[in-house]
Amino acid sequence: MNDLGSDTFLRFDNVKKSYDQKSLVVKGFDMDVEDGEFITLLGPSGSGKTTVLMMLAGFESVTSGDIAIAGKSINRTAPNKRNIGMVFQNYALFPHMTVAENLAYPLTVRKTPKAQIKERVAEYLKLVELSDFGARRPGQLSGGQRQRVALARAMIFEPTLILMDEPLGALDKNLREQMQFEITRLHKQLGFTVIYVTHDQTEALSMSSRIAVFNDGVVQQCAPPAELYERPSNAFVADFIGENNFVPGKVITLEGTTAQVQTDGGTIVAQAVDGLAIGHACRVSIRPEKLFIPPTSHAHDNALTVRFNTRIYVGDFIRYYFKLPDGTDIIVKVLNDLSAPEFADDAEAQLLWLASDSIAFPAG
Amino acid sequence: MSDTAAGLNPADARNAARDVRRRKLQAFLFVTPLLVFIIFAFVAPIATMLYRSVHNPTVANLVPETLAALDDWSGNAVPDDAVLIQFATDMKRMANDRTSGQLADEINRALPGMSSVVKSTARSLRRVDDAEISANGATLLLEANDRWSDPTTWHALKAAGQVYSSSYYLTSVDLERTADGGIAQRDTQIYVKLYTKTLRMALTITVLTIVLGYPLAFFMAHASDGLANFLMVFVLLPFWTSLLVRTTAWIALLQTNGVVNSSLMALGITDEPIEMLYTQFSTIIAMTHILLPFMVLPLYAVMRGIDSSYMRAAISMGSRPLGAWYKIYLPMSLPGLSAGALLVFIISVGYYITPALVGGTDGQMISNIIAFHMQQSNNWELAAALGSLLLILILLLYWLFDRFVGTDNLKLG
């Protein structure tokens, strides 16, 4: 028997899943979750994140490995015995019941006394600011209101964990931001543990305490949002989280955590990740907002000469498209103020950045 | 500029109204062929049937003068000679027109045994001289058959002579009008029993299709598209074969030396063949088979629209799967279930061909007796009354359904 870490709140231990008995959809997922954390599973569709969630909820069997809550494996626990609240993308509010009956459902199946149910329902309706809506049917609510009912229903029976499967996927942009705020508020106020699945990185970055980035059934990196954004551990994460430019080159020297890279436009300095070797091809990532166009007062370690391609006016900022000498596109985001420069077609320009803002990854 | 703020000016309003008119006309033209067809092929026949169930002018057309003369009859004794002479005159005319048979049939319905009386009287009066009838018609008539001296006979004639009568409806529910105008039970009790049996069989068939169809539809709705389509072919297969062929197949299966009996005997379960064909059992089993798609299709259509997340949500909240099904899935699939049940029930209440082929005497339903009155006993009025009663019964059930389940809870796809 493995040590399932009885002091750990929730542990995934080498969890694997196969649907067709040939290939793995989840290829050995490991993770420890502390009580009260907000964990997001982020990844493109088909990366295995929803499968992990369904295994945790008990709607999919675990092919191998263990999922343990407080040191006890729940692999063989029936889904209705797991005490896990769930919020679905389509809300899954029961259309033939009123909002109050929906909220009362998990308490009714637990045979909670009637008076207590009424009290709790009122309390949670108040919590999601829908006190006057108890008698309505889900069909009479707006998208945001339904989402809040779904949240309240997942919380009302005080589950060990709350799982959210792309809960904001069906909402428009404004409502989504509002609901992100709402979920964060409830999480802070009540302190429950959340496992949140999404393919929307903005959502993930703004809400989570930690994010696990999935690709092809493997977790690429699991880290707090800032670390994920600033120090991606591989090229997939660097590319998937936010926008990024990649400059191809060859490693010349490697000193501690800095590497010198030879590119077509000259030598540049970047931070090195594990797996980099002298003489091998590499890709240097720089975020579009970390690049500067002279004249600028920003400090810089690197400079490359590029050709202007086009610029797109977005509103709060302007996106410049340049081309490197080898033809690679490079994007620069400049705040829309008076300093945003104008270029003639094909004009030469300089791009400047700090070595600490760029990371060299092994190519391939 | 000011009128844009206020709304439409008169010219705009005219244009808008013309637009609406044109669209209405277009919509009407689209449904006109169907409307015409329905009026000719459905509304008109049904109306005729309803009318026929209370309207029978045959006797009134045959012997109008006799009936007019009978108006003054006291009803206690044999009518006056004037009436008898008039009737004898009419009988002679009918005997020569060869219409006395129609009268015989009509009176026989009101009073069994009268058919031969009328026919023999007509025969004996055919060659009598007109003057002789005017003089001695009453005596001749009474001599021809002594039943003419019985007031009951004349009551029967008078009753049959009514152009509008509720007697067919009374017969449909096993009642009859007595000589003094009251309503009493008929001697033979057939139709109420038959209606009850029909409803009971329809209910059994509906329940059976639910038992067989619900789990299948559930499985299909949650299977992969490929598997669901594959199974759908099997559900629809019965629609592609003739009804007659399917029913005959059941004859082959269920007959005394049929597949089922030989198998049972070969397995030693029974020593001698069980009589399964020409019973209620065979009617129910064959009709369940034939009507199953009508249950599965609406159920499947509705279940297909129920996302699996509803059940999952209920289970994640601590409900056991069966409890979640009962509280969540069943109410959500109810529109399909009630549509299917209503469809199967209404179709089976009026079903004809299967009970006619495999039902024998035990498995007959109300439509078979309606067909019998249309084709064999030539009592179209009674057939119309029975049919109208069936229609009323179905409308009543539909009304009950609407009261308790609600027609907005009905979904066919």
mmCIF file with all atom_site columns, N, CA and C in Angstrom, chain A residues 54 59 79-80 84 86 88 90 92-97 105-106 109-110 153, chain B residues 307 309-310 312-321 323-324 327-328 331-332:
data_model
loop_
_atom_site.group_PDB
_atom_site.id
_atom_site.type_symbol
_atom_site.label_atom_id
_atom_site.label_alt_id
_atom_site.label_comp_id
_atom_site.label_asym_id
_atom_site.label_entity_id
_atom_site.label_seq_id
_atom_site.pdbx_PDB_ins_code
_atom_site.Cartn_x
_atom_site.Cartn_y
_atom_site.Cartn_z
_atom_site.occupancy
_atom_site.B_iso_or_equiv
_atom_site.pdbx_formal_charge
_atom_site.auth_seq_id
_atom_site.auth_comp_id
_atom_site.auth_asym_id
_atom_site.auth_atom_id
_atom_site.pdbx_PDB_model_num
ATOM 1   N N  . MET A 1 54  ? -13.573 14.326 -13.668 1.00 0.00 ? 54  MET A N  1
ATOM 2   C CA . MET A 1 54  ? -14.613 13.298 -13.624 1.00 0.00 ? 54  MET A CA 1
ATOM 3   C C  . MET A 1 54  ? -14.173 12.101 -12.776 1.00 0.00 ? 54  MET A C  1
ATOM 4   N N  . PHE A 1 59  ? -17.341 9.873  -11.663 1.00 0.00 ? 59  PHE A N  1
ATOM 5   C CA . PHE A 1 59  ? -18.140 9.517  -12.836 1.00 0.00 ? 59  PHE A CA 1
ATOM 6   C C  . PHE A 1 59  ? -17.313 8.770  -13.875 1.00 0.00 ? 59  PHE A C  1
ATOM 7   N N  . PRO A 1 79  ? -19.924 7.723  -6.329  1.00 0.00 ? 79  PRO A N  1
ATOM 8   C CA . PRO A 1 79  ? -19.924 9.188  -6.475  1.00 0.00 ? 79  PRO A CA 1
ATOM 9   C C  . PRO A 1 79  ? -20.859 9.898  -5.489  1.00 0.00 ? 79  PRO A C  1
ATOM 10  N N  . ASN A 1 80  ? -21.966 9.234  -5.136  1.00 0.00 ? 80  ASN A N  1
ATOM 11  C CA . ASN A 1 80  ? -22.896 9.903  -4.218  1.00 0.00 ? 80  ASN A CA 1
ATOM 12  C C  . ASN A 1 80  ? -22.430 9.859  -2.766  1.00 0.00 ? 80  ASN A C  1
ATOM 13  N N  . ILE A 1 84  ? -18.797 15.559 -2.664  1.00 0.00 ? 84  ILE A N  1
ATOM 14  C CA . ILE A 1 84  ? -18.110 16.539 -3.502  1.00 0.00 ? 84  ILE A CA 1
ATOM 15  C C  . ILE A 1 84  ? -19.169 17.348 -4.240  1.00 0.00 ? 84  ILE A C  1
ATOM 16  N N  . MET A 1 86  ? -20.503 19.929 -7.137  1.00 0.00 ? 86  MET A N  1
ATOM 17  C CA . MET A 1 86  ? -20.066 20.116 -8.515  1.00 0.00 ? 86  MET A CA 1
ATOM 18  C C  . MET A 1 86  ? -20.869 21.207 -9.210  1.00 0.00 ? 86  MET A C  1
ATOM 19  N N  . PHE A 1 88  ? -21.595 22.652 -13.051 1.00 0.00 ? 88  PHE A N  1
ATOM 20  C CA . PHE A 1 88  ? -21.424 22.255 -14.448 1.00 0.00 ? 88  PHE A CA 1
ATOM 21  C C  . PHE A 1 88  ? -21.517 23.462 -15.376 1.00 0.00 ? 88  PHE A C  1
ATOM 22  N N  . ASN A 1 90  ? -23.321 23.785 -18.022 1.00 0.00 ? 90  ASN A N  1
ATOM 23  C CA . ASN A 1 90  ? -24.718 24.126 -18.342 1.00 0.00 ? 90  ASN A CA 1
ATOM 24  C C  . ASN A 1 90  ? -25.537 24.320 -17.066 1.00 0.00 ? 90  ASN A C  1
ATOM 25  N N  . ALA A 1 92  ? -26.836 22.653 -14.941 1.00 0.00 ? 92  ALA A N  1
ATOM 26  C CA . ALA A 1 92  ? -27.575 21.452 -14.507 1.00 0.00 ? 92  ALA A CA 1
ATOM 27  C C  . ALA A 1 92  ? -28.556 21.752 -13.388 1.00 0.00 ? 92  ALA A C  1
ATOM 28  N N  . LEU A 1 93  ? -29.185 22.911 -13.462 1.00 0.00 ? 93  LEU A N  1
ATOM 29  C CA . LEU A 1 93  ? -30.259 23.191 -12.495 1.00 0.00 ? 93  LEU A CA 1
ATOM 30  C C  . LEU A 1 93  ? -31.488 22.411 -12.940 1.00 0.00 ? 93  LEU A C  1
ATOM 31  N N  . PHE A 1 94  ? -32.198 21.803 -11.982 1.00 0.00 ? 94  PHE A N  1
ATOM 32  C CA . PHE A 1 94  ? -33.333 20.965 -12.345 1.00 0.00 ? 94  PHE A CA 1
ATOM 33  C C  . PHE A 1 94  ? -34.492 21.856 -12.782 1.00 0.00 ? 94  PHE A C  1
ATOM 34  N N  . PRO A 1 95  ? -34.887 21.758 -14.055 1.00 0.00 ? 95  PRO A N  1
ATOM 35  C CA . PRO A 1 95  ? -35.833 22.735 -14.598 1.00 0.00 ? 95  PRO A CA 1
ATOM 36  C C  . PRO A 1 95  ? -37.232 22.636 -13.992 1.00 0.00 ? 95  PRO A C  1
ATOM 37  N N  . HIS A 1 96  ? -37.572 21.449 -13.449 1.00 0.00 ? 96  HIS A N  1
ATOM 38  C CA . HIS A 1 96  ? -38.928 21.280 -12.929 1.00 0.00 ? 96  HIS A CA 1
ATOM 39  C C  . HIS A 1 96  ? -39.032 21.665 -11.461 1.00 0.00 ? 96  HIS A C  1
ATOM 40  N N  . MET A 1 97  ? -37.936 22.150 -10.888 1.00 0.00 ? 97  MET A N  1
ATOM 41  C CA . MET A 1 97  ? -37.978 22.563 -9.484  1.00 0.00 ? 97  MET A CA 1
ATOM 42  C C  . MET A 1 97  ? -37.697 24.058 -9.403  1.00 0.00 ? 97  MET A C  1
ATOM 43  N N  . TYR A 1 105 ? -32.407 20.348 -2.571  1.00 0.00 ? 105 TYR A N  1
ATOM 44  C CA . TYR A 1 105 ? -32.247 18.954 -2.997  1.00 0.00 ? 105 TYR A CA 1
ATOM 45  C C  . TYR A 1 105 ? -31.137 18.190 -2.264  1.00 0.00 ? 105 TYR A C  1
ATOM 46  N N  . PRO A 1 106 ? -29.901 18.709 -2.229  1.00 0.00 ? 106 PRO A N  1
ATOM 47  C CA . PRO A 1 106 ? -28.852 17.945 -1.536  1.00 0.00 ? 106 PRO A CA 1
ATOM 48  C C  . PRO A 1 106 ? -29.151 17.761 -0.045  1.00 0.00 ? 106 PRO A C  1
ATOM 49  N N  . VAL A 1 109 ? -31.973 14.905 0.272   1.00 0.00 ? 109 VAL A N  1
ATOM 50  C CA . VAL A 1 109 ? -31.476 13.529 0.166   1.00 0.00 ? 109 VAL A CA 1
ATOM 51  C C  . VAL A 1 109 ? -30.663 13.143 1.406   1.00 0.00 ? 109 VAL A C  1
ATOM 52  N N  . ARG A 1 110 ? -30.184 14.132 2.146   1.00 0.00 ? 110 ARG A N  1
ATOM 53  C CA . ARG A 1 110 ? -29.469 13.834 3.403   1.00 0.00 ? 110 ARG A CA 1
ATOM 54  C C  . ARG A 1 110 ? -30.425 13.785 4.580   1.00 0.00 ? 110 ARG A C  1
ATOM 55  N N  . ARG A 1 153 ? -25.938 25.828 -4.823  1.00 0.00 ? 153 ARG A N  1
ATOM 56  C CA . ARG A 1 153 ? -26.375 24.451 -4.665  1.00 0.00 ? 153 ARG A CA 1
ATOM 57  C C  . ARG A 1 153 ? -25.190 23.515 -4.423  1.00 0.00 ? 153 ARG A C  1
ATOM 58  N N  . ASP B 2 307 ? -29.342 16.441 -20.774 1.00 0.00 ? 307 ASP B N  1
ATOM 59  C CA . ASP B 2 307 ? -27.898 16.312 -20.619 1.00 0.00 ? 307 ASP B CA 1
ATOM 60  C C  . ASP B 2 307 ? -27.580 15.385 -19.450 1.00 0.00 ? 307 ASP B C  1
ATOM 61  N N  . SER B 2 309 ? -25.432 15.742 -17.394 1.00 0.00 ? 309 SER B N  1
ATOM 62  C CA . SER B 2 309 ? -24.992 16.484 -16.206 1.00 0.00 ? 309 SER B CA 1
ATOM 63  C C  . SER B 2 309 ? -26.090 16.580 -15.149 1.00 0.00 ? 309 SER B C  1
ATOM 64  N N  . TYR B 2 310 ? -27.364 16.465 -15.540 1.00 0.00 ? 310 TYR B N  1
ATOM 65  C CA . TYR B 2 310 ? -28.437 16.566 -14.544 1.00 0.00 ? 310 TYR B CA 1
ATOM 66  C C  . TYR B 2 310 ? -28.353 15.416 -13.550 1.00 0.00 ? 310 TYR B C  1
ATOM 67  N N  . ARG B 2 312 ? -25.745 13.541 -13.066 1.00 0.00 ? 312 ARG B N  1
ATOM 68  C CA . ARG B 2 312 ? -24.470 13.637 -12.360 1.00 0.00 ? 312 ARG B CA 1
ATOM 69  C C  . ARG B 2 312 ? -24.562 14.644 -11.222 1.00 0.00 ? 312 ARG B C  1
ATOM 70  N N  . ALA B 2 313 ? -25.206 15.773 -11.512 1.00 0.00 ? 313 ALA B N  1
ATOM 71  C CA . ALA B 2 313 ? -25.363 16.796 -10.481 1.00 0.00 ? 313 ALA B CA 1
ATOM 72  C C  . ALA B 2 313 ? -26.105 16.210 -9.287  1.00 0.00 ? 313 ALA B C  1
ATOM 73  N N  . ALA B 2 314 ? -27.195 15.495 -9.577  1.00 0.00 ? 314 ALA B N  1
ATOM 74  C CA . ALA B 2 314 ? -28.006 14.936 -8.488  1.00 0.00 ? 314 ALA B CA 1
ATOM 75  C C  . ALA B 2 314 ? -27.191 13.926 -7.685  1.00 0.00 ? 314 ALA B C  1
ATOM 76  N N  . ILE B 2 315 ? -26.418 13.090 -8.396  1.00 0.00 ? 315 ILE B N  1
ATOM 77  C CA . ILE B 2 315 ? -25.625 12.071 -7.702  1.00 0.00 ? 315 ILE B CA 1
ATOM 78  C C  . ILE B 2 315 ? -24.509 12.722 -6.892  1.00 0.00 ? 315 ILE B C  1
ATOM 79  N N  . SER B 2 316 ? -23.864 13.744 -7.468  1.00 0.00 ? 316 SER B N  1
ATOM 80  C CA . SER B 2 316 ? -22.782 14.405 -6.733  1.00 0.00 ? 316 SER B CA 1
ATOM 81  C C  . SER B 2 316 ? -23.302 15.054 -5.458  1.00 0.00 ? 316 SER B C  1
ATOM 82  N N  . MET B 2 317 ? -24.584 15.390 -5.453  1.00 0.00 ? 317 MET B N  1
ATOM 83  C CA . MET B 2 317 ? -25.149 16.010 -4.253  1.00 0.00 ? 317 MET B CA 1
ATOM 84  C C  . MET B 2 317 ? -25.566 14.975 -3.228  1.00 0.00 ? 317 MET B C  1
ATOM 85  N N  . GLY B 2 318 ? -25.298 13.708 -3.512  1.00 0.00 ? 318 GLY B N  1
ATOM 86  C CA . GLY B 2 318 ? -25.517 12.686 -2.495  1.00 0.00 ? 318 GLY B CA 1
ATOM 87  C C  . GLY B 2 318 ? -26.712 11.795 -2.752  1.00 0.00 ? 318 GLY B C  1
ATOM 88  N N  . SER B 2 319 ? -27.401 12.000 -3.893  1.00 0.00 ? 319 SER B N  1
ATOM 89  C CA . SER B 2 319 ? -28.569 11.187 -4.176  1.00 0.00 ? 319 SER B CA 1
ATOM 90  C C  . SER B 2 319 ? -28.120 9.846  -4.749  1.00 0.00 ? 319 SER B C  1
ATOM 91  N N  . ARG B 2 320 ? -28.819 8.764  -4.368  1.00 0.00 ? 320 ARG B N  1
ATOM 92  C CA . ARG B 2 320 ? -28.500 7.477  -4.982  1.00 0.00 ? 320 ARG B CA 1
ATOM 93  C C  . ARG B 2 320 ? -29.011 7.488  -6.414  1.00 0.00 ? 320 ARG B C  1
ATOM 94  N N  . PRO B 2 321 ? -28.358 6.710  -7.326  1.00 0.00 ? 321 PRO B N  1
ATOM 95  C CA . PRO B 2 321 ? -28.743 6.777  -8.737  1.00 0.00 ? 321 PRO B CA 1
ATOM 96  C C  . PRO B 2 321 ? -30.241 6.581  -8.962  1.00 0.00 ? 321 PRO B C  1
ATOM 97  N N  . GLY B 2 323 ? -32.725 7.118  -6.873  1.00 0.00 ? 323 GLY B N  1
ATOM 98  C CA . GLY B 2 323 ? -33.441 8.286  -6.344  1.00 0.00 ? 323 GLY B CA 1
ATOM 99  C C  . GLY B 2 323 ? -33.299 9.462  -7.287  1.00 0.00 ? 323 GLY B C  1
ATOM 100 N N  . ALA B 2 324 ? -32.090 9.638  -7.836  1.00 0.00 ? 324 ALA B N  1
ATOM 101 C CA . ALA B 2 324 ? -31.859 10.741 -8.779  1.00 0.00 ? 324 ALA B CA 1
ATOM 102 C C  . ALA B 2 324 ? -32.699 10.541 -10.029 1.00 0.00 ? 324 ALA B C  1
ATOM 103 N N  . LYS B 2 327 ? -36.396 11.402 -9.035  1.00 0.00 ? 327 LYS B N  1
ATOM 104 C CA . LYS B 2 327 ? -36.674 12.803 -8.719  1.00 0.00 ? 327 LYS B CA 1
ATOM 105 C C  . LYS B 2 327 ? -36.309 13.752 -9.864  1.00 0.00 ? 327 LYS B C  1
ATOM 106 N N  . ILE B 2 328 ? -35.304 13.387 -10.630 1.00 0.00 ? 328 ILE B N  1
ATOM 107 C CA . ILE B 2 328 ? -34.789 14.320 -11.635 1.00 0.00 ? 328 ILE B CA 1
ATOM 108 C C  . ILE B 2 328 ? -35.086 13.844 -13.041 1.00 0.00 ? 328 ILE B C  1
ATOM 109 N N  . PRO B 2 331 ? -39.131 13.122 -14.071 1.00 0.00 ? 331 PRO B N  1
ATOM 110 C CA . PRO B 2 331 ? -39.911 14.331 -14.398 1.00 0.00 ? 331 PRO B CA 1
ATOM 111 C C  . PRO B 2 331 ? -39.441 15.001 -15.682 1.00 0.00 ? 331 PRO B C  1
ATOM 112 N N  . MET B 2 332 ? -38.122 14.937 -15.945 1.00 0.00 ? 332 MET B N  1
ATOM 113 C CA . MET B 2 332 ? -37.624 15.588 -17.152 1.00 0.00 ? 332 MET B CA 1
ATOM 114 C C  . MET B 2 332 ? -37.981 14.801 -18.403 1.00 0.00 ? 332 MET B C  1
#
